[in-house]
mmCIF file of C-alpha atoms in Angstrom:
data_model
loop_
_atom_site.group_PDB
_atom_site.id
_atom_site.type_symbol
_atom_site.label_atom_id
_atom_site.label_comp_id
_atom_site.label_asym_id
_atom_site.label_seq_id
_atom_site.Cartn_x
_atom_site.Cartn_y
_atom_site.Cartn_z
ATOM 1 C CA UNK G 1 0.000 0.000 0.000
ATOM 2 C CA UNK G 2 1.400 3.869 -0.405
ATOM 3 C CA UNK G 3 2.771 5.276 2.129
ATOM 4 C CA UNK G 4 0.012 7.169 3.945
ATOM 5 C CA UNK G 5 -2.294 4.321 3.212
ATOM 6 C CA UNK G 6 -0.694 1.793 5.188
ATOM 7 C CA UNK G 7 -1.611 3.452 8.457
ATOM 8 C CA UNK G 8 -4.786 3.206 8.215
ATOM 9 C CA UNK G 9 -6.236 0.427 5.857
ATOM 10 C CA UNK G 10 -5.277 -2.558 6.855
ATOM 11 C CA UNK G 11 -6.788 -2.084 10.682
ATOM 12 C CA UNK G 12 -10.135 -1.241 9.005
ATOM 13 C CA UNK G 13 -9.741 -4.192 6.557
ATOM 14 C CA UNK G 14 -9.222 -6.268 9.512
ATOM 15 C CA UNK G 15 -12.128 -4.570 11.497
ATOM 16 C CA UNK G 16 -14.189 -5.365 8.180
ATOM 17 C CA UNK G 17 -13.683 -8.639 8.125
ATOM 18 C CA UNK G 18 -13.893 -9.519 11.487
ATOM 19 C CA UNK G 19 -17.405 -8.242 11.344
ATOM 20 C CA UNK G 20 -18.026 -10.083 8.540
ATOM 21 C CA UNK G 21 -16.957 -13.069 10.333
ATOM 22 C CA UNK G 22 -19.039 -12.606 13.211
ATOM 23 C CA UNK G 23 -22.221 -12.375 10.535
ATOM 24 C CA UNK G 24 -21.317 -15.410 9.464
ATOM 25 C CA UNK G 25 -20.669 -17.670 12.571
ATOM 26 C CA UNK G 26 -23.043 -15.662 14.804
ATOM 27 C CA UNK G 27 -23.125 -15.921 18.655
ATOM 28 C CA UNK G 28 -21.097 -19.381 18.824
ATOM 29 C CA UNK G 29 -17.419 -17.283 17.326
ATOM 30 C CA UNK G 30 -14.662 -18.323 19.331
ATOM 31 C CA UNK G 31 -12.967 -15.929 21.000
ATOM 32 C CA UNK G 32 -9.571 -16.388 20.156
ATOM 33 C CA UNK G 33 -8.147 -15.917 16.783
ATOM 34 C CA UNK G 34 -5.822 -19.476 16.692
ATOM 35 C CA UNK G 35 -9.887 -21.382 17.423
ATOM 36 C CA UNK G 36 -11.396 -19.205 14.871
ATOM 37 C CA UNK G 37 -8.689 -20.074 12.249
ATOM 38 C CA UNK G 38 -8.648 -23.606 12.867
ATOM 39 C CA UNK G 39 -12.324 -23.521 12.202
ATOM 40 C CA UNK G 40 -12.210 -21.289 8.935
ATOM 41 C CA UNK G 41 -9.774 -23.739 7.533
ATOM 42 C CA UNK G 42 -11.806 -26.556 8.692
ATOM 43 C CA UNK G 43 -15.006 -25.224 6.952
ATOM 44 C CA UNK G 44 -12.839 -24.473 3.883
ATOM 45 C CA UNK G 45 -10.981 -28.038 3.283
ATOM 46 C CA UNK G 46 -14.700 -29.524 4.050
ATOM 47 C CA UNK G 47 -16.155 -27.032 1.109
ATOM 48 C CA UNK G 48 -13.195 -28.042 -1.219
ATOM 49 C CA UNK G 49 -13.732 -31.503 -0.172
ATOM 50 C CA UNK G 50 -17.647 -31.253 -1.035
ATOM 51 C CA UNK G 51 -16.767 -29.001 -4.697
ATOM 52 C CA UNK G 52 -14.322 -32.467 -5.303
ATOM 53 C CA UNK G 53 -17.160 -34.436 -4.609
ATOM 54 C CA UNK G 54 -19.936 -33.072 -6.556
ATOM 55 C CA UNK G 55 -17.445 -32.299 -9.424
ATOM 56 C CA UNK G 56 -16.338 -36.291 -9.809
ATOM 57 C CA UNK G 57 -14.431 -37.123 -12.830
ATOM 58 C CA UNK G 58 -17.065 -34.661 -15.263
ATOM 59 C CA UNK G 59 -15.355 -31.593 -17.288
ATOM 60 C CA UNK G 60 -18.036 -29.181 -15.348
ATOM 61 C CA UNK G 61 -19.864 -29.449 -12.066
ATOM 62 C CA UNK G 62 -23.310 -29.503 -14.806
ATOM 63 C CA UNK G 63 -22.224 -31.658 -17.535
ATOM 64 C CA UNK G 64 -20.136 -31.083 -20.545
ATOM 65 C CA UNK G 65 -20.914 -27.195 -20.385
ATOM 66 C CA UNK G 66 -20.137 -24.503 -17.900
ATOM 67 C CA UNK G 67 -22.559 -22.754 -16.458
ATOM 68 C CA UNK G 68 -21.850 -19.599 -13.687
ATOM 69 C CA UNK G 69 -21.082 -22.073 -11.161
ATOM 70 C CA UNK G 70 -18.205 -23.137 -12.613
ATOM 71 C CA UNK G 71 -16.496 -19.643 -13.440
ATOM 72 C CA UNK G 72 -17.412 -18.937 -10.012
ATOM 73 C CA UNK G 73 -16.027 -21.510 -8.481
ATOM 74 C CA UNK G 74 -12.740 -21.577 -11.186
ATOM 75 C CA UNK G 75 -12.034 -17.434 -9.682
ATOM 76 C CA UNK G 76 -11.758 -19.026 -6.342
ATOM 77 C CA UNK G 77 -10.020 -22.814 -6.571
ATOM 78 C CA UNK G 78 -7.255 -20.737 -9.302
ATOM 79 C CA UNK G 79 -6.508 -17.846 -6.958
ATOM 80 C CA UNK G 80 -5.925 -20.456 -4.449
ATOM 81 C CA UNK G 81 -3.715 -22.465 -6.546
ATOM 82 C CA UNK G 82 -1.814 -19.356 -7.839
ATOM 83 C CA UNK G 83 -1.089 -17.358 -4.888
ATOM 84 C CA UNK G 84 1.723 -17.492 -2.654
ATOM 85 C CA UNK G 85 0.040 -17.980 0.526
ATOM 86 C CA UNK G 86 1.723 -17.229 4.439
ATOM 87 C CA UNK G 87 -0.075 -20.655 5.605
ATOM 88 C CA UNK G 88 -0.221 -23.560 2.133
ATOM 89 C CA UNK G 89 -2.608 -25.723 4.401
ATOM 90 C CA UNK G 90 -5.478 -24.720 2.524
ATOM 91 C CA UNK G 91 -3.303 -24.995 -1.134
ATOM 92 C CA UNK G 92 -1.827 -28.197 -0.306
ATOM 93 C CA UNK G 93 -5.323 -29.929 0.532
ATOM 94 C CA UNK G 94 -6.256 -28.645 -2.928
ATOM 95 C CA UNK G 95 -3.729 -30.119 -4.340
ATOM 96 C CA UNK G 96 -3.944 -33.654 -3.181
ATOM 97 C CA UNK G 97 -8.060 -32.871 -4.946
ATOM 98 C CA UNK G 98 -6.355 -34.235 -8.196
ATOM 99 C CA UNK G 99 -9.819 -33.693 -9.942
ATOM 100 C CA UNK G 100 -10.235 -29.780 -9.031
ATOM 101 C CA UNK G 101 -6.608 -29.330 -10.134
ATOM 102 C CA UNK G 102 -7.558 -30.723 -13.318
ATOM 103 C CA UNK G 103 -10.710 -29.088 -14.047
ATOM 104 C CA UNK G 104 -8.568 -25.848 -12.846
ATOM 105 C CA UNK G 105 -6.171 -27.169 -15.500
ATOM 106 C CA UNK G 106 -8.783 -27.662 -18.303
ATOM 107 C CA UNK G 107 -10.606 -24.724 -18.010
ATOM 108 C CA UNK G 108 -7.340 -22.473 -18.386
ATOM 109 C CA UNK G 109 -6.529 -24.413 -20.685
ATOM 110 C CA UNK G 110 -9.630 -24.078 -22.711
ATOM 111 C CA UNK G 111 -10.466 -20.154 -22.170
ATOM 112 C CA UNK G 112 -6.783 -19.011 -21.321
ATOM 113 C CA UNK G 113 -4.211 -21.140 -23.893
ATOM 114 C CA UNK G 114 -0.579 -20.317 -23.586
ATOM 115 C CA UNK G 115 2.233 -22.478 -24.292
ATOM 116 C CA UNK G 116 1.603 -24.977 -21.445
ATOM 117 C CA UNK G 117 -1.505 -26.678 -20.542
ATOM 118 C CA UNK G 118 -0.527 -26.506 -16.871
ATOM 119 C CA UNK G 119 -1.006 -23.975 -14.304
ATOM 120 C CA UNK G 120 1.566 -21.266 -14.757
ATOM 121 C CA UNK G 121 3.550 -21.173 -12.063
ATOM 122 C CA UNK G 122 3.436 -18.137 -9.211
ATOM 123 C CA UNK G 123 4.835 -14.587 -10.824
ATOM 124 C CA UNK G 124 8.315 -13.965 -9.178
ATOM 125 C CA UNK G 125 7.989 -10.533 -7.114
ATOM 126 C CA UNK G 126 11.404 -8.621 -8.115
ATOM 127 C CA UNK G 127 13.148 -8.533 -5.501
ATOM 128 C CA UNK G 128 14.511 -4.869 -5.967
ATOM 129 C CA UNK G 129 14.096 -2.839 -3.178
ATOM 130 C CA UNK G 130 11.253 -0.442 -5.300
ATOM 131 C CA UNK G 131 8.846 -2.678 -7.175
ATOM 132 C CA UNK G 132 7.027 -1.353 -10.483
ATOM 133 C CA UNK G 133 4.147 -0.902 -8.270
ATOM 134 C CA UNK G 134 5.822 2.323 -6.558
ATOM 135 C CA UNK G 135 8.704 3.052 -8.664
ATOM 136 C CA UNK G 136 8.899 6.839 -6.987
ATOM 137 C CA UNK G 137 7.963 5.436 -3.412
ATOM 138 C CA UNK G 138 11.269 6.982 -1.785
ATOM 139 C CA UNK G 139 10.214 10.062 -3.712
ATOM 140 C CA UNK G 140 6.614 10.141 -2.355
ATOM 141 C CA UNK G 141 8.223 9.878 1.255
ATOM 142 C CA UNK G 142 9.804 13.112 0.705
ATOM 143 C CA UNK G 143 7.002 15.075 -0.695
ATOM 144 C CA UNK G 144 5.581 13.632 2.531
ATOM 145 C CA UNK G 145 8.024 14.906 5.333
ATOM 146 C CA UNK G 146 8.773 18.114 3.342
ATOM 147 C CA UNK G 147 5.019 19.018 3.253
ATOM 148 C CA UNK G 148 4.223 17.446 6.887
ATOM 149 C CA UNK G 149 7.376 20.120 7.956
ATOM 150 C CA UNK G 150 6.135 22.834 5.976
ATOM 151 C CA UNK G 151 2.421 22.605 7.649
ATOM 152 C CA UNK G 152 3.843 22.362 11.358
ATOM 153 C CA UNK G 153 6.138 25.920 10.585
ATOM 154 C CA UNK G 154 3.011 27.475 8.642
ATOM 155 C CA UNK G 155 0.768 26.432 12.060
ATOM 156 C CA UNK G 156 3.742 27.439 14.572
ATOM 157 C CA UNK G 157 4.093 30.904 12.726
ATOM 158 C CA UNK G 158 0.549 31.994 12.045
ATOM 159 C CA UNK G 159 -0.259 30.581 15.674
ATOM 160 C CA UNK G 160 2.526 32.635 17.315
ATOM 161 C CA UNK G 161 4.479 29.912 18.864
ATOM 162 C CA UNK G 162 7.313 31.371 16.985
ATOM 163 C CA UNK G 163 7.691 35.148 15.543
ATOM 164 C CA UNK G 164 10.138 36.718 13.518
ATOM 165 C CA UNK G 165 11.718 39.916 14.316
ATOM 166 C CA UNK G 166 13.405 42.235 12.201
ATOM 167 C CA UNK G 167 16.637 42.888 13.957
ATOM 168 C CA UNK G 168 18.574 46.294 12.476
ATOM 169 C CA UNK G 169 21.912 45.889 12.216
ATOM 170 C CA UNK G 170 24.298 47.103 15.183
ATOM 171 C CA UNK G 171 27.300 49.989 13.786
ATOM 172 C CA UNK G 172 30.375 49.775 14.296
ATOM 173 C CA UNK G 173 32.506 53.060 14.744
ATOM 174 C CA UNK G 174 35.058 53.045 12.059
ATOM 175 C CA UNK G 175 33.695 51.823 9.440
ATOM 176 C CA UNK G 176 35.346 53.004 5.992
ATOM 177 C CA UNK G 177 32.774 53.612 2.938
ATOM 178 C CA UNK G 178 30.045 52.375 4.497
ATOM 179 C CA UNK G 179 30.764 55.038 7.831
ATOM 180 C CA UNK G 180 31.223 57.824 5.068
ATOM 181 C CA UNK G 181 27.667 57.048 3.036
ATOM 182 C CA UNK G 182 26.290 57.410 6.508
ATOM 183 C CA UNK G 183 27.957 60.466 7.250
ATOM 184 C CA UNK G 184 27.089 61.816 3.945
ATOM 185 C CA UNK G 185 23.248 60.778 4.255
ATOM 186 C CA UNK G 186 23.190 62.523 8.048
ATOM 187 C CA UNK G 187 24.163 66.048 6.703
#
């Protein structure tokens, strides 16, 4: 996320979704987050068990033509096999569903063709420091202090914290052209 951005969003992503969660289990949500995963990942190898089920050995969970069901359930089953996940519990009990890996398989296959019939493997994140998602990120950080410093001396001088003074110069006796322009200027 940019820079400002990733104050903020992810605690109210997280707030999100924890309500969402509550919606869905209701009153009997466990209280502490390691129960409440075990149980999400429960539900989900159960619901990829069930798809495996239902699908069998047919092209598409209706026959030999797709219906919505299946490019719904194809957005979910080839993000999962795609993504480089922080936990592969959920990816690697996909994979051992040798029948949803192969209708995953087929249908990129069939509406997506590239060289290989298989799943493409993960993109490789560069591992360059600035990504081509925020190529001027060191730049934006800048901008950021420079304009956060220039708002806290705009407040601090139009508040009054701080005033200028106009100081006038102290003279010194003895002075050569500068003591004579004086001089002059006084008569």
């Amino acid at each position: 996320m940019p820079f400002p951005l990733n104050f903020f969003l992810p605690g109210r992503m997280q707030r999100q979704h924890m309500e969402r969660l509550q919606l869905l289990c209701g009153e009997h949500r466990p209280e502490h987050e390691e129960e409440l995963e075990k149980e999400l990942y429960q539900d989900a190898r159960e619901c990829l068990t069930l798809l495996s089920q239902r699908l069998g050995s047919q092209k598409f969970f209706f026959g030999d033509a797709p219906a919505s069901l299946d490019a719904f359930v194809f957005s979910y089953l080839a993000l999962l096999l795609q993504v480089k996940l922080p936990s592969g519990k959920l990816q690697a009990h996909l994979r051992g569903l040798h029948n949803l890996c192969a209708y995953c398989t087929h249908i990129l296959s069939l509406y997506f063709p590239w060289d290989g019939a298989e799943v493409p493997p993960p993109r490789q994140t560069p591992v360059s420091p600035e990504t081509e998602e925020e190529p001027y990120r060191r730049r934006t950080q800048v901008l950021s202090v420079l304009a956060g410093l220039a708002a806290m001396v705009g407040y601090a001088l139009l508040s009054g914290i701080v005033s200028v003074q106009r100081a006038t110069p102290a003279r010194t006796p003895g002075t050569g052209a500068l003591g004579m322009a004086e001089g002059d200027e006084e008569e």
